[in-house]
Short mmCIF file of C-alpha atoms in Angstrom, two decimals:
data_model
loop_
_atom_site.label_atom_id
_atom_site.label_comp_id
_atom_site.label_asym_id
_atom_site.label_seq_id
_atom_site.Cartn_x
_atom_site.Cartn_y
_atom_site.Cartn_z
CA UNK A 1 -47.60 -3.70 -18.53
CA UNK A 2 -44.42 -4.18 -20.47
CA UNK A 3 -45.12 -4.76 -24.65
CA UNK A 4 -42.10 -6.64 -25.32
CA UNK A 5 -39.19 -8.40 -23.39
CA UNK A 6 -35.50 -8.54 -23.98
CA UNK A 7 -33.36 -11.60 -22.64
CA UNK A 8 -30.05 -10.01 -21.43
CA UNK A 9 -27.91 -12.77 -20.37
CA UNK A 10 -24.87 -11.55 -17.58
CA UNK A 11 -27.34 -9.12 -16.55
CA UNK A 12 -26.21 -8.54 -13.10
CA UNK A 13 -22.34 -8.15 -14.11
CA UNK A 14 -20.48 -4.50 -14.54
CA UNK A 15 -22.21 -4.18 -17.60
CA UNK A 16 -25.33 -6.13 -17.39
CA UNK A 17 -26.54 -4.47 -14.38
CA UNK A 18 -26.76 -0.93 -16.70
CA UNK A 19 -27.96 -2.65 -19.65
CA UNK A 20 -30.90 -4.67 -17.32
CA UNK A 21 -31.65 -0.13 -15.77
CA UNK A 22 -31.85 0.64 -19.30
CA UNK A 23 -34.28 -1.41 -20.43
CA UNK A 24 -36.51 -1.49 -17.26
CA UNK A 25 -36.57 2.37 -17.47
CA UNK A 26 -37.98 1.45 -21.15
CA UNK A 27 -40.44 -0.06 -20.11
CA UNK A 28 -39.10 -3.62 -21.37
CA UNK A 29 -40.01 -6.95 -19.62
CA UNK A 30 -36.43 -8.19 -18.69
CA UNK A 31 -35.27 -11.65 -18.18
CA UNK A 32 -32.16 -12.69 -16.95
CA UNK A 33 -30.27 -16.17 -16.53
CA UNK A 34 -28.58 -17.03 -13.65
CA UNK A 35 -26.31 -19.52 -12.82
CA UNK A 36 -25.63 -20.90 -9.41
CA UNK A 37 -22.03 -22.40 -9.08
CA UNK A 38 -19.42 -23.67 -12.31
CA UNK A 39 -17.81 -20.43 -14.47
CA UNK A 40 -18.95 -17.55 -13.33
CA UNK A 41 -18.79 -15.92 -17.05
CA UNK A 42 -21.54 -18.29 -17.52
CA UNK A 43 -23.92 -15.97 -16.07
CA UNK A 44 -25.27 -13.56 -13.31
CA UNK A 45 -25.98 -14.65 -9.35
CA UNK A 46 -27.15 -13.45 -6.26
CA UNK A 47 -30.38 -11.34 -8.21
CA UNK A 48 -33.38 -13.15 -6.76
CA UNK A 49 -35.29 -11.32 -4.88
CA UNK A 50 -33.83 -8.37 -5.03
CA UNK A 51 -34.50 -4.88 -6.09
CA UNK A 52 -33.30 -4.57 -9.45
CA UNK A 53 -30.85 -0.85 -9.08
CA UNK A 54 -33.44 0.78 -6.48
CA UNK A 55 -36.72 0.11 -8.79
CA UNK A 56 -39.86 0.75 -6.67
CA UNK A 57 -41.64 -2.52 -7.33
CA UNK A 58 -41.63 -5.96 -8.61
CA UNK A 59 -42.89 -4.31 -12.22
CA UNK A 60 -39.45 -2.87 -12.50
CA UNK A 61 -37.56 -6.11 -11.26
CA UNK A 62 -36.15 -8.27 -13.73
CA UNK A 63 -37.26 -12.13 -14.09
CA UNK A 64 -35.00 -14.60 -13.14
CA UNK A 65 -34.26 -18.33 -14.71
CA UNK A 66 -32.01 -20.46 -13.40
CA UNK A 67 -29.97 -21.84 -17.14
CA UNK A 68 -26.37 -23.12 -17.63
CA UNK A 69 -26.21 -21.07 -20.87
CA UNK A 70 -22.82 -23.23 -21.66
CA UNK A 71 -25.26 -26.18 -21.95
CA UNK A 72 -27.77 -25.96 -25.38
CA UNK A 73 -30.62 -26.90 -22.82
CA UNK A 74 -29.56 -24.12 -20.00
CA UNK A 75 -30.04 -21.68 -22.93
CA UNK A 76 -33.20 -23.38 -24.53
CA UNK A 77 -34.70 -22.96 -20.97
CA UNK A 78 -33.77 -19.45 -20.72
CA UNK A 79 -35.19 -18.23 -23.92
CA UNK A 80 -38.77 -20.41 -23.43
CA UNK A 81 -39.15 -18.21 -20.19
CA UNK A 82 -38.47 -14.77 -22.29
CA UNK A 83 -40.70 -16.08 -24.50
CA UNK A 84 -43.48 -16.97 -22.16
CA UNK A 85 -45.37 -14.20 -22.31
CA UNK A 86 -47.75 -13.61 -25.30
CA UNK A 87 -48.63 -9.95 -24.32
CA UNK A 88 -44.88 -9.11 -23.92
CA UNK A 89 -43.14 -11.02 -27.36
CA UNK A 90 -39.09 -11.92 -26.89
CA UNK A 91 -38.32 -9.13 -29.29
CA UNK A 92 -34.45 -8.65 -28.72
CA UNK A 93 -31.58 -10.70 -26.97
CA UNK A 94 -28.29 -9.24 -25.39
CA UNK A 95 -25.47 -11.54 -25.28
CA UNK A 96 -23.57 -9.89 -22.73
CA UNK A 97 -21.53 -13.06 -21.61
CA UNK A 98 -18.02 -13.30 -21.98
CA UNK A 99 -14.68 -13.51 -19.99
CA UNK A 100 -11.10 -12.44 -20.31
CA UNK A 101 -8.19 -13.82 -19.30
CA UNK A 102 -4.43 -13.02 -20.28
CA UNK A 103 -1.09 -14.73 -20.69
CA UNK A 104 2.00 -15.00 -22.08
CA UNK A 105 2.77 -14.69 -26.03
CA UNK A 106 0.85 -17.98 -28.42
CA UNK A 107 3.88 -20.00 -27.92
CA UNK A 108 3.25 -19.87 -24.46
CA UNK A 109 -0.16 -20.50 -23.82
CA UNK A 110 -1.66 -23.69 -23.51
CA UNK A 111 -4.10 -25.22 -26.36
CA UNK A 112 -6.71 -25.12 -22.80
CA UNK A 113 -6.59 -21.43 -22.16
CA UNK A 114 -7.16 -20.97 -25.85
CA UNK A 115 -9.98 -23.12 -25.97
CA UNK A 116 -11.54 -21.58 -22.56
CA UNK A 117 -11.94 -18.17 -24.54
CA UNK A 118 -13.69 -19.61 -27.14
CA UNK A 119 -16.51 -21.19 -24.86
CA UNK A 120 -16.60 -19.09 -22.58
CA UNK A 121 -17.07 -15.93 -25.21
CA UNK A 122 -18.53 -17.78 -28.29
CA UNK A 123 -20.78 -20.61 -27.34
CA UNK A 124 -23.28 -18.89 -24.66
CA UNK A 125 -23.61 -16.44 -27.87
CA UNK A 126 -24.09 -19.09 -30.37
CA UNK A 127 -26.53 -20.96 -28.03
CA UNK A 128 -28.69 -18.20 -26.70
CA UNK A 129 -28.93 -16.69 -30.24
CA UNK A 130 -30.12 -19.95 -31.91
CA UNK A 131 -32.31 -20.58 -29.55
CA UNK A 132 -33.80 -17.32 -29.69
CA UNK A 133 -34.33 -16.96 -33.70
CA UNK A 134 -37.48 -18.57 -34.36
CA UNK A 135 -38.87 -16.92 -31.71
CA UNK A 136 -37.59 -13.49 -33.26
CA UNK A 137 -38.63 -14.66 -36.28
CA UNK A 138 -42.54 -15.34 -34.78
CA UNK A 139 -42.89 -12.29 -33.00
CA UNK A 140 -42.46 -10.49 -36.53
CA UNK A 141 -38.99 -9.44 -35.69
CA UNK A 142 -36.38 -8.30 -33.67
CA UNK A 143 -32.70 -7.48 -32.53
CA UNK A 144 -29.79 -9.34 -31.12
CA UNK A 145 -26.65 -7.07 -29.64
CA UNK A 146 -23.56 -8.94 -29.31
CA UNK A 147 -20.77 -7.72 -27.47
CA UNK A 148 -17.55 -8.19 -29.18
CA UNK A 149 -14.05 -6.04 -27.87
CA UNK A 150 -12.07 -3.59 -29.32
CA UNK A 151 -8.96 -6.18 -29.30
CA UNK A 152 -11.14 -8.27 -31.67
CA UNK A 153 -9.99 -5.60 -34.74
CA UNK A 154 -6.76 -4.18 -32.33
CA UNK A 155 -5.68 -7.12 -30.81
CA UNK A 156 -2.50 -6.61 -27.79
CA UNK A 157 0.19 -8.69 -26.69
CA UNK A 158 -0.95 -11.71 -24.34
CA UNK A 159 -4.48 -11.96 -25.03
CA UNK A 160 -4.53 -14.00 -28.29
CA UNK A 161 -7.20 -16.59 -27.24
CA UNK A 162 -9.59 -13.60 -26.14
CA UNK A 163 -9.20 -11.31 -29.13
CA UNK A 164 -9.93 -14.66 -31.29
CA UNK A 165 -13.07 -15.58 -29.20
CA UNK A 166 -14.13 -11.65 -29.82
CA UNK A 167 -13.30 -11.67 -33.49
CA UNK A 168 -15.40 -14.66 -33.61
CA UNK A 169 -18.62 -13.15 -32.35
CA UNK A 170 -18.18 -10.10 -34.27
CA UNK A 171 -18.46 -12.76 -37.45
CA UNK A 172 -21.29 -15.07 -36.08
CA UNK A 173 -23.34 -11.58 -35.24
CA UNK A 174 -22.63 -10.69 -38.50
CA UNK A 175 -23.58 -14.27 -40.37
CA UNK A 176 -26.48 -13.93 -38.30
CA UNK A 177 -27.02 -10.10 -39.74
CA UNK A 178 -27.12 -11.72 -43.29
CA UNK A 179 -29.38 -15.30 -42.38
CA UNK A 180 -31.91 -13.17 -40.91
CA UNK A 181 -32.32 -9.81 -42.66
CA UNK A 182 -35.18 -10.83 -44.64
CA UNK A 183 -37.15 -12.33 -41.80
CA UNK A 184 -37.38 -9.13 -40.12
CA UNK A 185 -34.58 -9.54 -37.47
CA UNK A 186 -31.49 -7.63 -37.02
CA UNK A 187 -27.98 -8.19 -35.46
CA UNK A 188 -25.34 -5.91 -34.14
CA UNK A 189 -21.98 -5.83 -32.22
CA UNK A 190 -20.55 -3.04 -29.95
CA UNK A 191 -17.12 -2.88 -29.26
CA UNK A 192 -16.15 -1.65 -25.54
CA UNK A 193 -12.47 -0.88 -24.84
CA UNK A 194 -12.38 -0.74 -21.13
CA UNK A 195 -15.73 -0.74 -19.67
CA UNK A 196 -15.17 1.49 -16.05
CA UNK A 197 -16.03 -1.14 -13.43
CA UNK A 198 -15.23 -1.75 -9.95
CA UNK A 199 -13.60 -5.10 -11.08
CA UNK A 200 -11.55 -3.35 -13.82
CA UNK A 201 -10.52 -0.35 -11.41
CA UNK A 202 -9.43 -2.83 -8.83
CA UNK A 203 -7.42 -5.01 -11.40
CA UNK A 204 -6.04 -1.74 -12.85
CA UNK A 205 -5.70 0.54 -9.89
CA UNK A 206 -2.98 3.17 -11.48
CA UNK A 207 -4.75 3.37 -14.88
CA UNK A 208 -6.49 6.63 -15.98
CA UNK A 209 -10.07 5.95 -15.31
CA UNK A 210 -11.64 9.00 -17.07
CA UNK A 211 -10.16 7.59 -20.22
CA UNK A 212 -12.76 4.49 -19.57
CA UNK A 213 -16.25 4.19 -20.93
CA UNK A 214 -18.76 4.03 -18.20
CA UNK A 215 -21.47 0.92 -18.57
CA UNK A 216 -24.39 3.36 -18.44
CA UNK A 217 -23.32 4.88 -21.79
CA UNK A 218 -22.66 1.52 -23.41
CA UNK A 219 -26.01 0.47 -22.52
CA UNK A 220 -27.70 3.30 -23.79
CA UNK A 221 -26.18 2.22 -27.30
CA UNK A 222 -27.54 -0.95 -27.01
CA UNK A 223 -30.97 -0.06 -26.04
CA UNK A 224 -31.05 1.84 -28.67
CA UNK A 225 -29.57 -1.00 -31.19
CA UNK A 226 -32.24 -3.33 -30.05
CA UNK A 227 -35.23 -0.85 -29.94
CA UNK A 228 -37.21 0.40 -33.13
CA UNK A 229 -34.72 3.67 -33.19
CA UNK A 230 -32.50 1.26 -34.97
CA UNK A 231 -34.79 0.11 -37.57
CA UNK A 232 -32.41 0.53 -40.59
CA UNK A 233 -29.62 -0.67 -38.74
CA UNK A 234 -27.99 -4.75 -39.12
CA UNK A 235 -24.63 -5.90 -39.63
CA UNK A 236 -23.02 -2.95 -37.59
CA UNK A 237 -19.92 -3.13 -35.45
CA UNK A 238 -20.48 0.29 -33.15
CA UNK A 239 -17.03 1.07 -31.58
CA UNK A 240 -18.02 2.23 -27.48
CA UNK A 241 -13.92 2.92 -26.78
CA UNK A 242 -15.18 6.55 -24.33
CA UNK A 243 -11.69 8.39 -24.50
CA UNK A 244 -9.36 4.97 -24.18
#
């Protein structure tokens, strides 16, 4: 029986799927949101049921809530669920949810594409994370990873709304770092580069792959940021670039 559970929200994307083998292979209770339909950066499909990366049995299957984590109910419902079970406390949260989308220069990109990075990047974060405190806070601590980007502190031409939305999770993990350090809970950020997935291969087909950082060793890091290992360890922005 698992001793503690970790909410990992886009657990079934590029990412998410090696973050949810990570924790499994723990020994962590997992729970994941899913939504059916709307943005699809709003969270994972397509998991019920279904083996979670060739685990054996249901023990090593991730749980499964149906939440709009755009929507401050969707992510209230999500968290009650990871924090459900008394024997396994919510003791960490992964905000893995997020979305990218380019342009032209700031002159040329509409206010709506601006504002689309912000919710799509920022709010499930916000949401997920305030709903999840007090239970942190109960279970006698706890962690919460937040995944930023390296363009939030190297930003490139055409992707001003993104590199914003990332900057600004990098800051609320870090506000959160400071609210919370004396109750016992802990908040970090990585900061991929280009995370090697078959999404990002197929939207970048000439690029030099082995330069990419492969999800498996981006998860590790956050396993370890939101296990015990990590103990002394809040306020951190971990750079996860590989060799890109």
């Amino acid at each position: 029986m698992a001793e503690r559970t970790v909410l990992v929200t886009g657990g079934t994307g590029g990412l998410g799927g090696a973050v949810t083998a990570a924790f499994l292979k723990a020994g962590w209770r997992v729970v994941v949101p899913e939504r059916e339909g709307g943005e699809a950066a709003a969270g994972p499909v397509r998991l019920r049921g279904e083996p979670s990366l060739g685990a054996p049995d249901a023990a090593r299957r991730p749980e499964v809530v149906a939440a709009d984590l755009l929507d401050p109910a969707g992510a209230a419902r999500a968290v009650a669920v990871a924090a459900a079970e008394p024997a396994a406390p919510l003791r960490a949260v992964v905000n893995l949810v997020g979305g990218y989308a380019s342009g032209g220069l700031v002159h040329e990109t509409p206010i709506e594409e601006f504002d689309r990075m912000l919710r799509i990047n920022l709010r499930p974060t916000y949401l997920v994370t305030q709903a999840a405190l007090p239970h942190l806070v109960a279970a006698g601590g706890g962690a919460v990873v937040c995944v930023s980007a390296r363009a939030a502190v190297a930003p490139f031409p055409g992707a001003a709304g993104y590199a914003t939305a990332k900057a600004a999770v990098q800051a609320f993990a870090n506000a959160v770092a400071v609210e919370y350090r004396q109750r016992g809970v802990r908040c970090n950020t990585v900061l991929p580069s280009v995370i090697d997935t078959p999404a990002n291969r197929a939207a970048q087909p000439d690029a030099d792959h082995r330069r990419w950082v492969p999800p498996a060793e981006i998860a590790a890091v956050i396993r370890f940021l939101a296990s015990d290992e990590s103990a002394p360890t809040s306020g951190a922005s971990v750079p996860v670039y590989g060799r890109a």
